[in-house]
Amino acid sequence: MSTTSPTAPGQLGVAAQPAQVLDYLGRLDAWLRERRSELDALDEQIVTTGRQQELTPDLTLALALWQAAKTRQNLLLAAWDSGRVGREELERVSALIWGRLDTAGSQVAQLQSMSVSLPEAGRLCDALVGQLRTRLDTDPGAEQQQVRLRDLRAQLERIRDQLKLEPPALAPAGTARLAGLAARTDELVDKRARGGDIGGLLSSLEVEAARFERDLIVGSAQRREGRDLLVRAREQLAQASAREQAVRALAAQVAAAVWPAPQVVVPSVAGLGPLPNTRTALVGYVDGLSRLDAQLGEAQAALTRATGDRDGAAALLGALQAKAAALGATGDPGLAGIAALATDSLAATPAVIPVIQQLVGAYQARLDYLGKR
């Protein structure tokens, strides 16, 4: 079996034409069916040969990639809605094709760390299956060598395209490695034409090419994930810095407005240090920003409760005064005196919360006494 994942139409942010999407969905369905059939066959052969410890990790990753692609196909079919699509729906379809697959819930740890699109998942699955096929020697016949050479050349072209995504610092080494693989492929073609045996050489070359393609795809996905993580860290840093300043300003306002003001510790964003430039360090930095944001939220809530106590006492005093008016008790000298003291205390800066609460309580007790009389 030499099926490969189909070439995807459009690109991220650019809607494909309906005819292209329909053709792609048909080829994607065929690829998923054929690829699953081959994965099941490879699984059986691995068990039969007793090479589970050696080959199961690659097979498990290939199956996880297939499942991620199958899950995304279901979303694509729902968005396609049997062709009842407009411009907005076509853009959603392109986003599903070229956007990152949801791999966070995968049981395969290696897949959880990847950030791959549907086309990349397909190519990576193809590369893994090709490597497994070769290591299991499922294409032993000489009549298959021509097919394998053709597939190898197609794989080298995919590697050439993938190298265009490499950073300038890494591209020369990758290009040199590709040139070496291409030269060895040409040598095998010439040797086969002369009647030579290329079985062993072809197998090792296929394994090396598959591993190279896999490494390029994984590296590209990890770099993209690192860039996304850096963007997220910068956004969270800006938000946390703004919130820190807001909480500090609130703390100053509360300290001037009420007594006793809560003794909150406002955490400092600067304490996290400078923004790191490695993926591993960025993960820890983002976690630190999340914890700091939670601490800022707790500090803000404590400060807000302090002014809430003052405002709550003022509201209660207003309600009690309305009740006194309804009872015709506003002329009582005791009530009037307490109300005047409470009103002055509320207007003072800072407002002494315990005194205000005692005065409001006294007003309520006096009103209850008058009401019972």
Coordinates of C-alpha atoms in Angstrom, one line a residue:
M1 CA 0.0 0.0 0.0
S2 CA 1.5 3.3 -1.0
T3 CA -1.3 5.8 -0.2
T4 CA -0.3 9.2 1.1
S5 CA -2.2 11.9 2.8
P6 CA -3.9 14.3 0.3
T7 CA -2.6 17.8 -0.4
A8 CA -4.9 20.3 1.3
P9 CA -6.5 23.2 -0.5
G10 CA -6.4 26.9 0.5
Q11 CA -4.4 28.1 3.5
L12 CA -4.9 29.5 7.0
G13 CA -7.1 32.6 6.6
V14 CA -7.9 32.0 3.0
A15 CA -11.0 30.1 2.0
A16 CA -10.7 27.3 -0.5
Q17 CA -13.1 26.8 -3.4
P18 CA -16.1 24.5 -2.8
A19 CA -15.0 22.1 -5.5
Q20 CA -11.5 21.9 -4.0
V21 CA -12.9 21.2 -0.5
L22 CA -15.2 18.5 -1.9
D23 CA -12.3 16.8 -3.7
Y24 CA -10.1 17.1 -0.6
L25 CA -12.8 15.6 1.7
G26 CA -13.2 12.6 -0.6
R27 CA -9.4 12.0 -0.8
L28 CA -9.1 12.5 2.9
D29 CA -11.8 9.9 3.6
A30 CA -10.1 7.4 1.3
W31 CA -6.7 8.0 3.0
L32 CA -8.1 7.6 6.5
R33 CA -9.7 4.3 5.5
E34 CA -6.7 2.9 3.8
R35 CA -4.3 4.2 6.4
R36 CA -6.3 2.6 9.2
S37 CA -6.4 -0.7 7.4
E38 CA -2.6 -0.7 7.0
L39 CA -2.1 0.4 10.6
D40 CA -4.2 -2.6 11.8
A41 CA -2.2 -4.9 9.6
L42 CA 1.1 -3.5 10.9
D43 CA -0.1 -3.9 14.5
E44 CA -0.9 -7.6 13.8
Q45 CA 2.5 -8.1 12.2
I46 CA 4.3 -6.5 15.1
V47 CA 2.6 -8.8 17.6
T48 CA 3.3 -11.8 15.3
T49 CA 7.0 -11.0 15.1
G50 CA 7.3 -10.3 18.8
R51 CA 8.8 -6.8 18.3
Q52 CA 6.3 -4.9 20.4
Q53 CA 8.9 -3.2 22.6
E54 CA 10.9 -2.0 19.6
L55 CA 8.0 -0.8 17.3
T56 CA 5.0 -0.1 19.5
P57 CA 6.0 3.5 20.3
D58 CA 6.0 4.5 16.6
L59 CA 2.8 2.6 15.9
T60 CA 1.1 4.2 18.9
L61 CA 2.1 7.7 17.7
A62 CA 0.9 6.9 14.1
L63 CA -2.4 5.7 15.5
A64 CA -2.8 8.8 17.6
L65 CA -2.1 11.0 14.6
W66 CA -4.6 9.0 12.6
Q67 CA -7.2 9.5 15.4
A68 CA -6.5 13.2 15.6
A69 CA -7.0 13.5 11.8
K70 CA -10.2 11.4 12.0
T71 CA -11.6 13.6 14.8
R72 CA -10.8 16.7 12.7
Q73 CA -12.5 15.1 9.6
N74 CA -15.7 14.8 11.7
L75 CA -15.6 18.6 12.4
L76 CA -14.8 19.3 8.7
L77 CA -17.8 17.3 7.6
A78 CA -20.1 19.1 10.1
A79 CA -18.8 22.5 8.9
W80 CA -19.1 21.4 5.2
D81 CA -22.7 20.4 5.8
S82 CA -23.0 18.5 2.5
G83 CA -21.9 21.6 0.5
R84 CA -24.4 24.0 2.0
V85 CA -21.7 26.6 2.7
G86 CA -21.1 30.3 2.1
R87 CA -18.0 32.4 2.4
E88 CA -18.0 32.3 6.2
E89 CA -18.4 28.5 6.3
L90 CA -15.6 28.0 3.7
E91 CA -13.3 30.1 5.9
R92 CA -14.2 28.0 8.9
V93 CA -13.4 24.9 6.8
S94 CA -10.0 26.3 5.9
A95 CA -9.3 27.1 9.6
L96 CA -10.1 23.5 10.5
I97 CA -7.8 22.2 7.8
W98 CA -4.8 24.4 8.6
G99 CA -5.4 25.1 12.3
R100 CA -3.8 23.1 15.0
L101 CA -5.3 19.8 15.9
D102 CA -6.6 19.3 19.4
T103 CA -3.9 17.0 20.9
A104 CA -4.0 18.1 24.5
G105 CA -6.2 15.1 25.6
S106 CA -4.1 12.5 23.8
Q107 CA -2.9 9.5 25.8
V108 CA 0.4 9.7 23.8
A109 CA 2.8 12.1 25.6
Q110 CA 4.8 12.8 22.4
L111 CA 1.6 13.9 20.6
Q112 CA 0.6 16.2 23.5
S113 CA 3.8 18.2 23.0
M114 CA 3.1 18.7 19.3
S115 CA 1.2 21.5 17.6
V116 CA 0.4 20.1 14.1
S117 CA -2.2 20.9 11.5
L118 CA -4.2 18.3 9.7
P119 CA -1.9 18.2 6.6
E120 CA 1.2 17.9 8.9
A121 CA -0.4 15.1 10.9
G122 CA -1.1 13.2 7.7
R123 CA 2.5 13.6 6.4
L124 CA 3.9 12.6 9.8
C125 CA 1.6 9.6 9.9
D126 CA 2.8 8.6 6.4
A127 CA 6.4 8.9 7.4
L128 CA 5.9 6.8 10.5
V129 CA 4.0 4.1 8.5
G130 CA 6.7 4.1 5.9
Q131 CA 9.3 3.6 8.5
L132 CA 7.4 0.8 10.2
R133 CA 6.7 -0.8 6.8
T134 CA 10.4 -0.8 6.0
R135 CA 11.6 -2.1 9.4
L136 CA 9.1 -4.9 9.1
D137 CA 10.1 -5.6 5.5
T138 CA 6.5 -5.7 4.3
D139 CA 7.6 -4.9 0.8
P140 CA 10.2 -7.6 0.2
G141 CA 9.6 -8.4 -3.5
A142 CA 11.8 -6.9 -6.1
E143 CA 8.8 -6.0 -8.1
Q144 CA 8.0 -3.5 -5.3
Q145 CA 11.4 -1.7 -5.4
Q146 CA 10.3 0.6 -8.2
V147 CA 7.3 1.7 -6.1
R148 CA 9.5 2.2 -3.1
L149 CA 11.9 4.3 -5.0
R150 CA 9.1 6.4 -6.4
D151 CA 7.7 6.9 -2.9
L152 CA 11.2 7.8 -1.6
R153 CA 11.6 10.5 -4.3
A154 CA 8.1 11.8 -3.3
Q155 CA 9.2 11.9 0.3
L156 CA 12.4 13.8 -0.6
E157 CA 10.2 16.4 -2.3
R158 CA 8.1 16.7 0.8
I159 CA 11.3 17.2 2.8
R160 CA 12.4 19.8 0.4
D161 CA 9.2 21.7 0.9
Q162 CA 9.4 21.3 4.7
L163 CA 13.0 22.7 4.7
K164 CA 11.6 26.0 3.4
L165 CA 10.0 26.4 6.8
E166 CA 13.3 25.9 8.7
P167 CA 15.0 28.9 10.3
P168 CA 18.0 30.4 8.4
A169 CA 20.4 29.0 11.0
L170 CA 19.1 25.4 10.6
A171 CA 18.4 25.4 6.8
P172 CA 22.0 24.8 5.5
A173 CA 22.5 21.6 7.6
G174 CA 19.1 20.3 6.5
T175 CA 19.7 21.1 2.9
A176 CA 23.0 19.3 3.0
R177 CA 21.4 16.3 4.6
L178 CA 18.7 16.3 1.9
A179 CA 21.3 16.5 -0.8
G180 CA 23.0 13.4 0.6
L181 CA 19.8 11.5 0.7
A182 CA 19.0 12.5 -2.9
A183 CA 22.5 11.5 -4.1
R184 CA 22.1 8.1 -2.4
T185 CA 18.7 7.6 -4.0
D186 CA 20.2 8.3 -7.5
E187 CA 22.9 5.8 -6.8
L188 CA 20.4 3.1 -5.9
V189 CA 18.4 3.9 -9.1
D190 CA 21.6 3.5 -11.2
K191 CA 22.6 0.3 -9.3
R192 CA 19.2 -1.2 -9.8
A193 CA 19.3 -0.4 -13.5
R194 CA 22.6 -2.3 -13.7
G195 CA 20.9 -5.3 -12.1
G196 CA 22.4 -4.9 -8.6
D197 CA 20.7 -5.8 -5.3
I198 CA 19.5 -2.7 -3.5
G199 CA 17.2 -4.3 -1.0
G200 CA 19.2 -3.6 2.2
L201 CA 20.5 -0.2 1.0
L202 CA 17.0 0.9 0.1
S203 CA 15.6 -0.1 3.5
S204 CA 18.1 1.8 5.5
L205 CA 17.7 4.9 3.2
E206 CA 13.9 4.8 3.6
V207 CA 14.3 4.6 7.4
E208 CA 16.7 7.6 7.4
A209 CA 14.4 9.6 5.1
A210 CA 11.4 8.9 7.2
R211 CA 13.2 9.8 10.4
F212 CA 14.4 13.0 8.8
E213 CA 11.0 14.0 7.6
R214 CA 9.5 13.2 11.0
D215 CA 12.1 15.3 12.8
L216 CA 11.5 18.3 10.5
I217 CA 7.7 18.2 11.0
V218 CA 8.1 17.8 14.8
G219 CA 10.7 20.6 14.9
S220 CA 8.5 22.9 12.9
A221 CA 5.5 22.1 15.1
Q222 CA 7.5 22.7 18.3
R223 CA 8.9 26.1 17.0
R224 CA 5.4 27.2 16.1
E225 CA 4.2 26.2 19.5
G226 CA 7.1 28.1 21.1
R227 CA 6.1 31.2 19.1
D228 CA 2.5 30.9 20.2
L229 CA 3.7 30.4 23.8
L230 CA 5.8 33.6 23.5
V231 CA 2.9 35.6 22.2
R232 CA 0.7 34.3 25.0
A233 CA 3.4 35.1 27.6
R234 CA 3.7 38.7 26.3
E235 CA -0.1 39.2 26.4
Q236 CA -0.4 37.8 29.9
L237 CA 2.6 39.9 31.0
A238 CA 1.0 43.1 29.7
Q239 CA -2.3 42.2 31.4
A240 CA -0.6 41.3 34.7
S241 CA 1.4 44.5 34.7
A242 CA -1.7 46.6 34.1
R243 CA -3.6 44.8 36.8
E244 CA -0.8 45.1 39.3
Q245 CA -0.7 48.9 38.8
A246 CA -4.5 49.0 39.1
V247 CA -4.5 47.0 42.4
R248 CA -1.7 49.2 43.8
A249 CA -3.8 52.3 43.0
L250 CA -6.8 50.7 44.6
A251 CA -4.8 49.8 47.7
A252 CA -3.8 53.5 48.0
Q253 CA -7.4 54.6 47.5
V254 CA -8.7 52.2 50.1
A255 CA -6.1 53.2 52.6
A256 CA -7.2 56.8 52.3
A257 CA -10.9 56.0 52.3
V258 CA -11.4 53.6 55.2
W259 CA -9.9 52.4 58.5
P260 CA -8.7 49.8 59.1
A261 CA -7.6 49.1 55.6
P262 CA -6.8 45.5 54.8
Q263 CA -3.1 44.7 54.9
V264 CA -2.7 43.0 51.5
V265 CA 0.5 42.2 49.8
V266 CA 0.4 43.1 46.1
P267 CA 2.7 40.7 44.2
S268 CA 5.1 42.2 41.7
V269 CA 5.4 41.1 38.1
A270 CA 9.0 42.2 38.2
G271 CA 9.6 39.4 40.7
L272 CA 9.2 36.8 37.9
G273 CA 12.3 38.2 36.2
P274 CA 12.7 39.0 32.5
L275 CA 10.7 37.2 29.8
P276 CA 12.6 34.0 28.9
N277 CA 13.5 33.0 25.4
T278 CA 13.3 29.2 25.6
R279 CA 10.2 27.0 25.4
T280 CA 10.8 25.2 28.6
A281 CA 11.4 28.4 30.5
L282 CA 8.4 30.0 28.9
V283 CA 6.1 27.3 30.2
G284 CA 7.2 28.0 33.8
Y285 CA 7.0 31.7 33.2
V286 CA 3.4 31.5 32.0
D287 CA 2.5 29.3 35.0
G288 CA 4.1 31.9 37.2
L289 CA 2.0 34.7 35.6
S290 CA -1.2 32.6 36.1
R291 CA -0.4 32.2 39.8
L292 CA 0.5 35.9 40.1
D293 CA -2.8 36.9 38.5
A294 CA -4.7 34.8 41.0
Q295 CA -2.9 36.5 43.8
L296 CA -3.7 39.9 42.4
G297 CA -7.4 38.8 42.2
E298 CA -7.4 37.9 45.9
A299 CA -5.8 41.2 46.8
Q300 CA -8.3 43.1 44.7
A301 CA -11.2 41.2 46.3
A302 CA -9.9 42.0 49.9
L303 CA -9.6 45.7 49.1
T304 CA -13.1 45.8 47.5
R305 CA -14.6 44.2 50.6
A306 CA -13.2 47.0 52.7
T307 CA -15.0 49.7 50.8
G308 CA -18.0 47.4 50.6
D309 CA -18.3 47.4 54.4
R310 CA -18.5 51.2 54.3
D311 CA -21.0 51.3 51.5
G312 CA -23.1 48.6 53.1
A313 CA -23.2 50.6 56.4
A314 CA -24.3 53.7 54.5
A315 CA -27.0 51.8 52.6
L316 CA -28.3 50.2 55.9
L317 CA -28.4 53.6 57.6
G318 CA -30.5 55.0 54.6
A319 CA -32.9 52.1 54.9
L320 CA -33.3 52.6 58.6
Q321 CA -33.9 56.3 58.2
A322 CA -36.6 55.5 55.7
K323 CA -38.2 53.1 58.2
A324 CA -38.0 55.8 60.9
A325 CA -39.8 58.3 58.6
A326 CA -42.5 55.7 58.0
L327 CA -43.0 55.2 61.7
G328 CA -43.0 59.0 62.3
A329 CA -39.9 58.7 64.6
T330 CA -37.6 61.1 62.8
G331 CA -38.2 63.7 65.4
D332 CA -36.7 61.6 68.2
P333 CA -33.7 63.4 69.5
G334 CA -31.8 60.2 70.1
L335 CA -32.3 59.0 66.6
A336 CA -31.4 62.3 65.1
G337 CA -28.2 62.5 67.2
I338 CA -27.0 59.1 66.2
A339 CA -27.9 59.7 62.5
A340 CA -25.9 62.9 62.5
L341 CA -22.9 61.2 64.1
A342 CA -23.1 58.3 61.6
T343 CA -23.5 60.6 58.6
D344 CA -20.4 62.6 59.7
S345 CA -18.4 59.4 60.3
L346 CA -19.3 58.2 56.8
A347 CA -18.2 61.5 55.3
A348 CA -14.9 61.5 57.1
T349 CA -11.7 60.6 55.5
P350 CA -10.8 57.9 56.3
A351 CA -14.1 56.5 57.4
V352 CA -13.6 54.5 60.6
I353 CA -15.5 51.4 59.8
P354 CA -15.9 50.0 63.4
V355 CA -17.3 53.3 64.7
I356 CA -19.7 53.6 61.7
Q357 CA -21.0 50.0 62.2
Q358 CA -21.5 50.7 66.0
L359 CA -23.4 53.9 65.2
V360 CA -25.6 52.2 62.6
G361 CA -26.2 49.4 65.1
A362 CA -27.2 51.9 67.8
Y363 CA -29.6 53.6 65.4
Q364 CA -31.2 50.3 64.6
A365 CA -31.5 49.4 68.3
R366 CA -33.0 52.9 69.1
L367 CA -35.5 52.5 66.2
D368 CA -36.5 49.0 67.4
Y369 CA -37.1 50.4 70.9
L370 CA -39.3 53.2 69.6
G371 CA -41.2 50.9 67.3
K372 CA -42.1 48.6 70.2
R373 CA -43.3 51.6 72.3

